[in-house]
JSON list of C-alpha atoms and ligand atoms in Angstrom, two decimals:
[
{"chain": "A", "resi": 1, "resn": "UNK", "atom": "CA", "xyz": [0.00, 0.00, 0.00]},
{"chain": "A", "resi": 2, "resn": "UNK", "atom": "CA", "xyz": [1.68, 3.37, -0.91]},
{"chain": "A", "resi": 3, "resn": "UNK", "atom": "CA", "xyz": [2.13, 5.94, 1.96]},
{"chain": "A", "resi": 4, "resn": "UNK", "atom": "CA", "xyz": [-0.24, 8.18, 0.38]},
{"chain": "A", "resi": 5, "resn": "UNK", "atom": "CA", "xyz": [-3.22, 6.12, 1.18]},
{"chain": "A", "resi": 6, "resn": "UNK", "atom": "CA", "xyz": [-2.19, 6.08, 4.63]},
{"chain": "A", "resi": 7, "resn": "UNK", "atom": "CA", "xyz": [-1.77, 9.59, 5.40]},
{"chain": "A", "resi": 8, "resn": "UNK", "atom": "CA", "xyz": [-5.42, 9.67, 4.04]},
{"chain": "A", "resi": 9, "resn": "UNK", "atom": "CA", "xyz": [-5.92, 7.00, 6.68]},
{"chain": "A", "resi": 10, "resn": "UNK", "atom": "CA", "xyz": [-4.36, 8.88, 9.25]},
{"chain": "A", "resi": 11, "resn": "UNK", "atom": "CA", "xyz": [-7.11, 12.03, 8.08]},
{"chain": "A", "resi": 12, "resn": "UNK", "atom": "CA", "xyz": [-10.51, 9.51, 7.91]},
{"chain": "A", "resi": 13, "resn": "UNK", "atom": "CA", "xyz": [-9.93, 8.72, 11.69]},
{"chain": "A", "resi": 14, "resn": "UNK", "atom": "CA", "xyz": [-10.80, 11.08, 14.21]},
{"chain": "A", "resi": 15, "resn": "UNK", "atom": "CA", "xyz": [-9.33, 11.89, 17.77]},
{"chain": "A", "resi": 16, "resn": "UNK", "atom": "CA", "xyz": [-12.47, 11.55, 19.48]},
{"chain": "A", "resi": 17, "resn": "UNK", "atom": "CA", "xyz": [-13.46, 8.28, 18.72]},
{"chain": "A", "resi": 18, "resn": "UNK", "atom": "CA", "xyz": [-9.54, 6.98, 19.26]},
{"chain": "A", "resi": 19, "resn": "UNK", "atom": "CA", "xyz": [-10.23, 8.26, 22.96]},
{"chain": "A", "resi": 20, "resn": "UNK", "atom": "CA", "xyz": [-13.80, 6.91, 23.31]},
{"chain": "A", "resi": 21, "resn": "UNK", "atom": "CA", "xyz": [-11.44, 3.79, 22.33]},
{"chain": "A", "resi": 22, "resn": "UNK", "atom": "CA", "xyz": [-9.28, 4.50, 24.68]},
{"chain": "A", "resi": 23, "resn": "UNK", "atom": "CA", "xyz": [-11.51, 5.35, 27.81]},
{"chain": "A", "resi": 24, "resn": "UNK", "atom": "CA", "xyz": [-13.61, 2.02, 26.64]},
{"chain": "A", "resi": 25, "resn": "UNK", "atom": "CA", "xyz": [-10.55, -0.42, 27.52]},
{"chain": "A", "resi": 26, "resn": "UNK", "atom": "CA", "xyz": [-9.44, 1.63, 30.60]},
{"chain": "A", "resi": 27, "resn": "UNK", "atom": "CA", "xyz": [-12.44, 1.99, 31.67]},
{"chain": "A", "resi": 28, "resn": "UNK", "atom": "CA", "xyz": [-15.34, -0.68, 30.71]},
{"chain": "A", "resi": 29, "resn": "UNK", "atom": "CA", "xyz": [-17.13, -0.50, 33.62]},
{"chain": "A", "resi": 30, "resn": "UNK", "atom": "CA", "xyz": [-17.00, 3.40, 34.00]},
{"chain": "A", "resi": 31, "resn": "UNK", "atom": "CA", "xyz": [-13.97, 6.09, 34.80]},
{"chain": "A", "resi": 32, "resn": "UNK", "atom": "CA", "xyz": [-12.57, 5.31, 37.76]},
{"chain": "A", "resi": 33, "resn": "UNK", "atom": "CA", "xyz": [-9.73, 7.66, 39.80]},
{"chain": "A", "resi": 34, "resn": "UNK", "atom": "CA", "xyz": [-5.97, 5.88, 38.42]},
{"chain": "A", "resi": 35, "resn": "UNK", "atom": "CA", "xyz": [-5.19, 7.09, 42.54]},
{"chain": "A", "resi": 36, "resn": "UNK", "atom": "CA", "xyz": [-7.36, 5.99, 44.85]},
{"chain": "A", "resi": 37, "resn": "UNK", "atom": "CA", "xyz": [-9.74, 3.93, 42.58]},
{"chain": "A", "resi": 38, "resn": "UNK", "atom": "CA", "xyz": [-13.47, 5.87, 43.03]},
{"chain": "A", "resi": 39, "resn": "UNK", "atom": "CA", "xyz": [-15.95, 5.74, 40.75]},
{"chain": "A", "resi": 40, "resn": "UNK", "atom": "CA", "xyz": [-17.18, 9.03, 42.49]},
{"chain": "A", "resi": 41, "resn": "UNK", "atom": "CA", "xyz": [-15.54, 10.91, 39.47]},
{"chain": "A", "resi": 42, "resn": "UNK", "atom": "CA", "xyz": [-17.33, 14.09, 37.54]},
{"chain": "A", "resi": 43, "resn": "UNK", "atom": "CA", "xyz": [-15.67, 15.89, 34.20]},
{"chain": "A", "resi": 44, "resn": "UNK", "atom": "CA", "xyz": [-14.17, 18.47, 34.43]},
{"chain": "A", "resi": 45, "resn": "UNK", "atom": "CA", "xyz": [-13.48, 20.22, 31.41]},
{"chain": "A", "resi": 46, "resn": "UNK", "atom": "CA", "xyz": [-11.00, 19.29, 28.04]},
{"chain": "A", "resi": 47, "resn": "UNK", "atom": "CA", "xyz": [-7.37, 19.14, 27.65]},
{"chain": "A", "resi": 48, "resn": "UNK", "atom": "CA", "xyz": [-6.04, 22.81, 26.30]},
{"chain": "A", "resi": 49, "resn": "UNK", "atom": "CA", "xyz": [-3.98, 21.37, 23.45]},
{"chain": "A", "resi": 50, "resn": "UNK", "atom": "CA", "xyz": [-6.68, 18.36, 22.50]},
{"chain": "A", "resi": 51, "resn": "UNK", "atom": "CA", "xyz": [-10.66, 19.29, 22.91]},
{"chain": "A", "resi": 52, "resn": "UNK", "atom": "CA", "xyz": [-11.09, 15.54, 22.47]},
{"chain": "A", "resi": 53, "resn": "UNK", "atom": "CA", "xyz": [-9.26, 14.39, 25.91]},
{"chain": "A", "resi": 54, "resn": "UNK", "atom": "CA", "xyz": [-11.72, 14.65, 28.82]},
{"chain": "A", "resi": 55, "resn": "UNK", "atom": "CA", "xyz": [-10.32, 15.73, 32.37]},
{"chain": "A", "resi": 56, "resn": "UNK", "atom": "CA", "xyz": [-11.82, 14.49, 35.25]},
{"chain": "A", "resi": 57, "resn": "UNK", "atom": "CA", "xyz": [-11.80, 15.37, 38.90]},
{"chain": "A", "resi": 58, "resn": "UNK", "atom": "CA", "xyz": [-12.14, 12.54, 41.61]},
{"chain": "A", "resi": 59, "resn": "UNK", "atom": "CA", "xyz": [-15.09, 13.86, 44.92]},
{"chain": "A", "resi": 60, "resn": "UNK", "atom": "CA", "xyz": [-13.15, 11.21, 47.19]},
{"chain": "A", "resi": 61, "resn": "UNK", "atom": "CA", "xyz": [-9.52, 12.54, 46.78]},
{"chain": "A", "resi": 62, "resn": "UNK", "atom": "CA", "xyz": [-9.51, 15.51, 45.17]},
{"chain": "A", "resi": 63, "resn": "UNK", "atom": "CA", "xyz": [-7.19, 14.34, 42.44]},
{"chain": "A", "resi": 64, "resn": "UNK", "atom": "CA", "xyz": [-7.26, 15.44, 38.99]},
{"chain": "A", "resi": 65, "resn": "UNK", "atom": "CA", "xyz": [-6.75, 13.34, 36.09]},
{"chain": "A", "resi": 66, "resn": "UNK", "atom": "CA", "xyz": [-7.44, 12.74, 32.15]},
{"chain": "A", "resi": 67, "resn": "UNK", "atom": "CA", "xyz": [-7.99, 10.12, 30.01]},
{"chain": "A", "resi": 68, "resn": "UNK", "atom": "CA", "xyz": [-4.29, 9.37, 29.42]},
{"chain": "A", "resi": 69, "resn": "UNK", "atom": "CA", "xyz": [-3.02, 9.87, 32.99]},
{"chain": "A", "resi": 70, "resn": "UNK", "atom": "CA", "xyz": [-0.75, 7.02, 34.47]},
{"chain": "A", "resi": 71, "resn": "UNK", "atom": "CA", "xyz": [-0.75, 5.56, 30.31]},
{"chain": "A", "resi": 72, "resn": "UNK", "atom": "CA", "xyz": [2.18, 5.69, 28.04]},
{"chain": "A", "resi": 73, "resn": "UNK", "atom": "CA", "xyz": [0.53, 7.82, 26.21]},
{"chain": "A", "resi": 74, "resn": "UNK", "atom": "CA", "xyz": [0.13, 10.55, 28.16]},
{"chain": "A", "resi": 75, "resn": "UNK", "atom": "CA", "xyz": [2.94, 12.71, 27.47]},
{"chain": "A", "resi": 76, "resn": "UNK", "atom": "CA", "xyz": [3.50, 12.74, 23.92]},
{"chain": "A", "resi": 77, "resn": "UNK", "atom": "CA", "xyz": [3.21, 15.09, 21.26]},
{"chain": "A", "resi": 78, "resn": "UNK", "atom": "CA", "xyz": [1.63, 13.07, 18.93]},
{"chain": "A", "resi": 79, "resn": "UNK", "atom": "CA", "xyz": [-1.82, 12.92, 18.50]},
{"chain": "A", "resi": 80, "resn": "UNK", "atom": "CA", "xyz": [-3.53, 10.07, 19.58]},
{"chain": "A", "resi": 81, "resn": "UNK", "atom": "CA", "xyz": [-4.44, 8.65, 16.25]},
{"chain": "A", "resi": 82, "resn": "UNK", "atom": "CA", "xyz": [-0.99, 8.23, 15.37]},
{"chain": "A", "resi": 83, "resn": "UNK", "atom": "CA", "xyz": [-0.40, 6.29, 18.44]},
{"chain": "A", "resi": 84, "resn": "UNK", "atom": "CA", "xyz": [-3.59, 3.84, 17.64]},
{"chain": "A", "resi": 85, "resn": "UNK", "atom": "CA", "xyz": [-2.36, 3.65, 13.71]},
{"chain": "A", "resi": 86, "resn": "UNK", "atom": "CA", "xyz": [1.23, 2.97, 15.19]},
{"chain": "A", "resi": 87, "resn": "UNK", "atom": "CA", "xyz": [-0.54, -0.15, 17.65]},
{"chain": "A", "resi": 88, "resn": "UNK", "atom": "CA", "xyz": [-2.81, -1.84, 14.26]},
{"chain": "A", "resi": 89, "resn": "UNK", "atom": "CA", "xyz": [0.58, -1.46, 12.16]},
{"chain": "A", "resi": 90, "resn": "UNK", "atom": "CA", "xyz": [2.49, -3.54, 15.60]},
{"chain": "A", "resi": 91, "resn": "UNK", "atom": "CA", "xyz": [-0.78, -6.09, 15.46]},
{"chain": "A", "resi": 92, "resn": "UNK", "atom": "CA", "xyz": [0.17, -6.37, 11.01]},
{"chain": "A", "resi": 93, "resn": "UNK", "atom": "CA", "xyz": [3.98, -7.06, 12.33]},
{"chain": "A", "resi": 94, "resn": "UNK", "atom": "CA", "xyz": [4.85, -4.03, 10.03]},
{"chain": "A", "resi": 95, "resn": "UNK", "atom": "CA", "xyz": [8.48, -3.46, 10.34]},
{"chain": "A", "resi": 96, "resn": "UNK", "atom": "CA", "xyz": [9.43, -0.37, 12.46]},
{"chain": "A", "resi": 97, "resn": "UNK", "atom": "CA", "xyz": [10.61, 1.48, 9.12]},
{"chain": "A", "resi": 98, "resn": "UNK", "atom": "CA", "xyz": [7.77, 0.55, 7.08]},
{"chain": "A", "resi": 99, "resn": "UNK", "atom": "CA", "xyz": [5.47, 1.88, 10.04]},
{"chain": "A", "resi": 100, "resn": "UNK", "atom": "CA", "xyz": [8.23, 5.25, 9.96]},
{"chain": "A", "resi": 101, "resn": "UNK", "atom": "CA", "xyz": [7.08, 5.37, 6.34]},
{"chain": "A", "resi": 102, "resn": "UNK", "atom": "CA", "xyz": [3.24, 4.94, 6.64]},
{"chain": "A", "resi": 103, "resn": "UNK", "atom": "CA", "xyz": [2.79, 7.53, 8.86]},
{"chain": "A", "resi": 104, "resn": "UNK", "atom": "CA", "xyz": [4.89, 9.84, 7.64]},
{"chain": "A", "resi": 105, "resn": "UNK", "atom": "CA", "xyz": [7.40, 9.58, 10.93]},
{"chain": "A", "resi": 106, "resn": "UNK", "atom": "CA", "xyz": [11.06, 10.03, 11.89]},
{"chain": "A", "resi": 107, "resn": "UNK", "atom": "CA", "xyz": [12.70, 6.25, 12.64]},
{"chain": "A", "resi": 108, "resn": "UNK", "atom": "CA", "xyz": [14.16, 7.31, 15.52]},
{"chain": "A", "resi": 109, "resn": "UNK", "atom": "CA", "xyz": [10.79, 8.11, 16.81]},
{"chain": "A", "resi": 110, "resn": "UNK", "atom": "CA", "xyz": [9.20, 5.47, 15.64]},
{"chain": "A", "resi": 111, "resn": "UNK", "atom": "CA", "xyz": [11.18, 3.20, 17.34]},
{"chain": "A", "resi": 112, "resn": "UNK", "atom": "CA", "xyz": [10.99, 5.03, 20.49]},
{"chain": "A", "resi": 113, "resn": "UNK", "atom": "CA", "xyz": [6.84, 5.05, 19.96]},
{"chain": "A", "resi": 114, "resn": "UNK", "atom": "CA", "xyz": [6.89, 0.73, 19.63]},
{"chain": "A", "resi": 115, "resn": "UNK", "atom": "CA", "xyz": [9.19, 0.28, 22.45]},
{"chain": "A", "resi": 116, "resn": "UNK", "atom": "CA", "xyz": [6.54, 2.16, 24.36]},
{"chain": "A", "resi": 117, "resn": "UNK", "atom": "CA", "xyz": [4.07, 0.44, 23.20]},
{"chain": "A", "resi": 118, "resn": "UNK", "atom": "CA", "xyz": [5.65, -2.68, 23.83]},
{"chain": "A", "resi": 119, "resn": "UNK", "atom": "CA", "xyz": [6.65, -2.02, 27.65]},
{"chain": "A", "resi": 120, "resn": "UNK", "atom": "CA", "xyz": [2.94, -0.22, 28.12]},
{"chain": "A", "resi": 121, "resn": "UNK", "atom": "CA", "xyz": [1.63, -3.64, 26.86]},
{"chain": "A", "resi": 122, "resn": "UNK", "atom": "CA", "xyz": [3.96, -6.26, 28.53]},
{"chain": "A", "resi": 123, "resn": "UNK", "atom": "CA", "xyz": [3.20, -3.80, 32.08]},
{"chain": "A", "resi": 124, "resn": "UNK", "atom": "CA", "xyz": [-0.01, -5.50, 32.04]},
{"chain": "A", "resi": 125, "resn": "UNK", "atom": "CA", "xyz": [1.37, -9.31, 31.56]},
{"chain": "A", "resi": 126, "resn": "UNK", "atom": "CA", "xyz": [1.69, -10.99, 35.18]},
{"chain": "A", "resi": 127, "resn": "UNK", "atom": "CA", "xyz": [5.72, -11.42, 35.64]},
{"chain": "A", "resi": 128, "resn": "UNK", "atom": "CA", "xyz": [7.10, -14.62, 35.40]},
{"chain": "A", "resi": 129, "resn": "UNK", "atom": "CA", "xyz": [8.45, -15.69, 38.20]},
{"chain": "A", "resi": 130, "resn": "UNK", "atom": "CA", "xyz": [11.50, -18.42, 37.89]},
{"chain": "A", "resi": 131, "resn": "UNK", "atom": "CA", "xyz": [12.77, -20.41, 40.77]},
{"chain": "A", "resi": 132, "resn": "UNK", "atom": "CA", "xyz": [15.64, -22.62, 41.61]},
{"chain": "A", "resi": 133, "resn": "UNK", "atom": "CA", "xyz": [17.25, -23.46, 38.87]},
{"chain": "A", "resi": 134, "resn": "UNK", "atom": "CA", "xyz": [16.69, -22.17, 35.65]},
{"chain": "A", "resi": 135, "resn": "UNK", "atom": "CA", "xyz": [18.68, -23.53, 32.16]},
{"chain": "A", "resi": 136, "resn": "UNK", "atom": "CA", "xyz": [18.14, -22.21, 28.60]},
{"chain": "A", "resi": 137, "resn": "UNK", "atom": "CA", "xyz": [18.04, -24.90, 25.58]},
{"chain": "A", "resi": 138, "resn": "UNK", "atom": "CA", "xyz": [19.65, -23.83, 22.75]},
{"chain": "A", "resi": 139, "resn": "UNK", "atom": "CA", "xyz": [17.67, -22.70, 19.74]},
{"chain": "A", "resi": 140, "resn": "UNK", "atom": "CA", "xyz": [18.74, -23.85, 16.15]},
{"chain": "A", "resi": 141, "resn": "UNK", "atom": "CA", "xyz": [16.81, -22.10, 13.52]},
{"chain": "A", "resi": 142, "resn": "UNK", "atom": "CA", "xyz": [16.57, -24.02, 10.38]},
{"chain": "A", "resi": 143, "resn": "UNK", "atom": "CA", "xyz": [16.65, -21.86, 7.12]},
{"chain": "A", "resi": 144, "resn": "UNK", "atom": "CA", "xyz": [14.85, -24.49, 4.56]},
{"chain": "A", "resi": 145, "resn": "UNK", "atom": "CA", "xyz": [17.01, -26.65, 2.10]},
{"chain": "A", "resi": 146, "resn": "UNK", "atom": "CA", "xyz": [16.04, -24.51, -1.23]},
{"chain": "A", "resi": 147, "resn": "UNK", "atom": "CA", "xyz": [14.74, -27.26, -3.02]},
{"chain": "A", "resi": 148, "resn": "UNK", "atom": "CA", "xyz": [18.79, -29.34, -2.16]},
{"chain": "A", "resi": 149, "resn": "UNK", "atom": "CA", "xyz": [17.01, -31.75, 0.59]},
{"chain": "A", "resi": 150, "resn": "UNK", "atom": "CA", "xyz": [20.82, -33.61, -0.01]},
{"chain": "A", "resi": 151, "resn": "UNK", "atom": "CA", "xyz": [23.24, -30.51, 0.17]},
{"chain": "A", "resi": 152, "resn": "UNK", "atom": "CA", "xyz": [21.44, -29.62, 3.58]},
{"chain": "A", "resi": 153, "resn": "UNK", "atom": "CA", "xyz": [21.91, -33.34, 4.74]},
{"chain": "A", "resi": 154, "resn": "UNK", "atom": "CA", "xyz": [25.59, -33.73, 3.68]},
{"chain": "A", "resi": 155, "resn": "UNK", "atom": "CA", "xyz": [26.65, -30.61, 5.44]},
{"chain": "A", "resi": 156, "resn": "UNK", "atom": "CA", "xyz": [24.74, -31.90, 8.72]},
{"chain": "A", "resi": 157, "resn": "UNK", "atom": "CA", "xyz": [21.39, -30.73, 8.48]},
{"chain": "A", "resi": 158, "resn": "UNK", "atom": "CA", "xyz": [19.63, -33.87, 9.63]},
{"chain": "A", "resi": 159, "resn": "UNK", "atom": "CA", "xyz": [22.61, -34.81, 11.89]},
{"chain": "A", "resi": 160, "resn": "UNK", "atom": "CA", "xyz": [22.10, -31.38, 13.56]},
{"chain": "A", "resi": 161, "resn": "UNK", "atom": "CA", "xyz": [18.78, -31.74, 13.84]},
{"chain": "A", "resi": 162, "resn": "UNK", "atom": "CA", "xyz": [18.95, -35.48, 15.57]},
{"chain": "A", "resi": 163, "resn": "UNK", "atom": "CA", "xyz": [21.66, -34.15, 17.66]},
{"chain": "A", "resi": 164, "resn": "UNK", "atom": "CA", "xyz": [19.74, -31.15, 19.04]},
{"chain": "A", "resi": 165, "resn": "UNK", "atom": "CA", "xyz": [16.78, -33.64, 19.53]},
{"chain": "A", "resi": 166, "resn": "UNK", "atom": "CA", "xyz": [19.27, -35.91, 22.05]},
{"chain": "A", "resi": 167, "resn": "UNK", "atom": "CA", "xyz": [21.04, -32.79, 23.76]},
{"chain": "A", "resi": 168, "resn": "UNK", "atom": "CA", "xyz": [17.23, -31.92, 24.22]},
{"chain": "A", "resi": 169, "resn": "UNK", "atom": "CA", "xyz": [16.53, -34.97, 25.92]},
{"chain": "A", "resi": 170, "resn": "UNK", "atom": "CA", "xyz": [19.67, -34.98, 27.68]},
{"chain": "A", "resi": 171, "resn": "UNK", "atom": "CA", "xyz": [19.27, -31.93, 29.29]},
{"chain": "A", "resi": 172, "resn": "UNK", "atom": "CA", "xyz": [15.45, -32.80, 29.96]},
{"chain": "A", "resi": 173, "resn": "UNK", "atom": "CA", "xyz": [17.22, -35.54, 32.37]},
{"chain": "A", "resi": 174, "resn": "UNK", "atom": "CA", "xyz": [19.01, -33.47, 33.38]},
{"chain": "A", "resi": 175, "resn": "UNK", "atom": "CA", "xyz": [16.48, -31.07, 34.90]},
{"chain": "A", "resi": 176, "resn": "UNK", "atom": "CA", "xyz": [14.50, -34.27, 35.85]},
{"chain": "A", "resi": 177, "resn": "UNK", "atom": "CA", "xyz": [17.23, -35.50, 38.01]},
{"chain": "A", "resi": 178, "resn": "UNK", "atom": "CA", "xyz": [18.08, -31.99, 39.80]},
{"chain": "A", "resi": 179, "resn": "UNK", "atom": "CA", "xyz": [14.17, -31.74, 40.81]},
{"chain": "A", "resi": 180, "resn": "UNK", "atom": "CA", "xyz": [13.98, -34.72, 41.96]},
{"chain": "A", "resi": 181, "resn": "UNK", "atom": "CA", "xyz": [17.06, -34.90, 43.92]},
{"chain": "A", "resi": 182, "resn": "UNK", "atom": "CA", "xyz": [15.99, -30.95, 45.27]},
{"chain": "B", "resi": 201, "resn": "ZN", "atom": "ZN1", "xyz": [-9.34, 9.68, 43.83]}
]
């Protein structure tokens, strides 16, 4: 798709529905204080810079807030249709360059927008917690034989393969014998 279709993207979707969006998966069960977590909120007026971007004000604790407070989102210059663009190009797998080019961004940028993204997502991911012991396998990536099945096999494509499945199963005993022996 050429760029210029996207930058027409970019103008066919509108800031206020990308925050409905956005307020909808913060908030599906109504806006709640990000501080001390009361529903007793009431509005309280529009962002300066972007009419679209509701404040709020909580009655319990006084606090003030918006609909991007306490996101990654919240302090950036871009609007927030970028940002959503930027998040369907991540769920494509577009490359960070190609996404640069679509909407019309620096790469340096970009890459500092998907990173954000990234972290802002993974945030919300339980942690994985690892005890005792831990040991990493090691990871052969197999590139395909090009249509020369026999080339691949004399230079130890199979072997590798039947190799990596016995270290596998070595090191599965391994990690068998250390648990059961902890
Ligand atoms: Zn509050």
């Amino acid at each position: 798709m050429a760029a210029s279709d996207l930058i027409n993207l970019l103008g066919l979707i509108d800031d206020a529905k990308c925050f409905a969006f956005v307020r909808q998966h913060r908030w599906p069960s109504g806006v709640r204080c990000p501080v001390c977590d009361s529903s007793a909120v009431i509005r309280d007026g529009c962002d300066d810079t972007q009419p679209c971007r509701q404040r709020y004000r909580c009655k319990a604790c006084s606090g003030r807030f918006d609909d991007l407070t306490g996101t990654v989102l919240a302090r950036h210059h871009q609007p927030l249709r970028v940002w959503v663009l930027c998040l369907y190009f991540m769920v494509l797998n577009l490359s960070n360059r190609r996404i640069a080019l679509e909407l019309g961004l620096d790469a340096s940028d970009t890459q500092a927008m998907t990173e954000q993204l990234r972290a802002g997502l993974a945030a919300k991911a339980p942690a994985v917690e690892l005890q005792g012991e831990v040991e990493i396998d090691e990871v052969y990536v197999v590139a395909g034989h090009k249509g020369q099945p026999a080339a691949v096999a004399k230079r130890g494509g199979s072997g590798a393969a039947a190799g990596w499945q016995a270290r596998r199963a070595a090191a599965g005993l391994r990690r068998t014998s250390r648990r059961s022996s902890a």
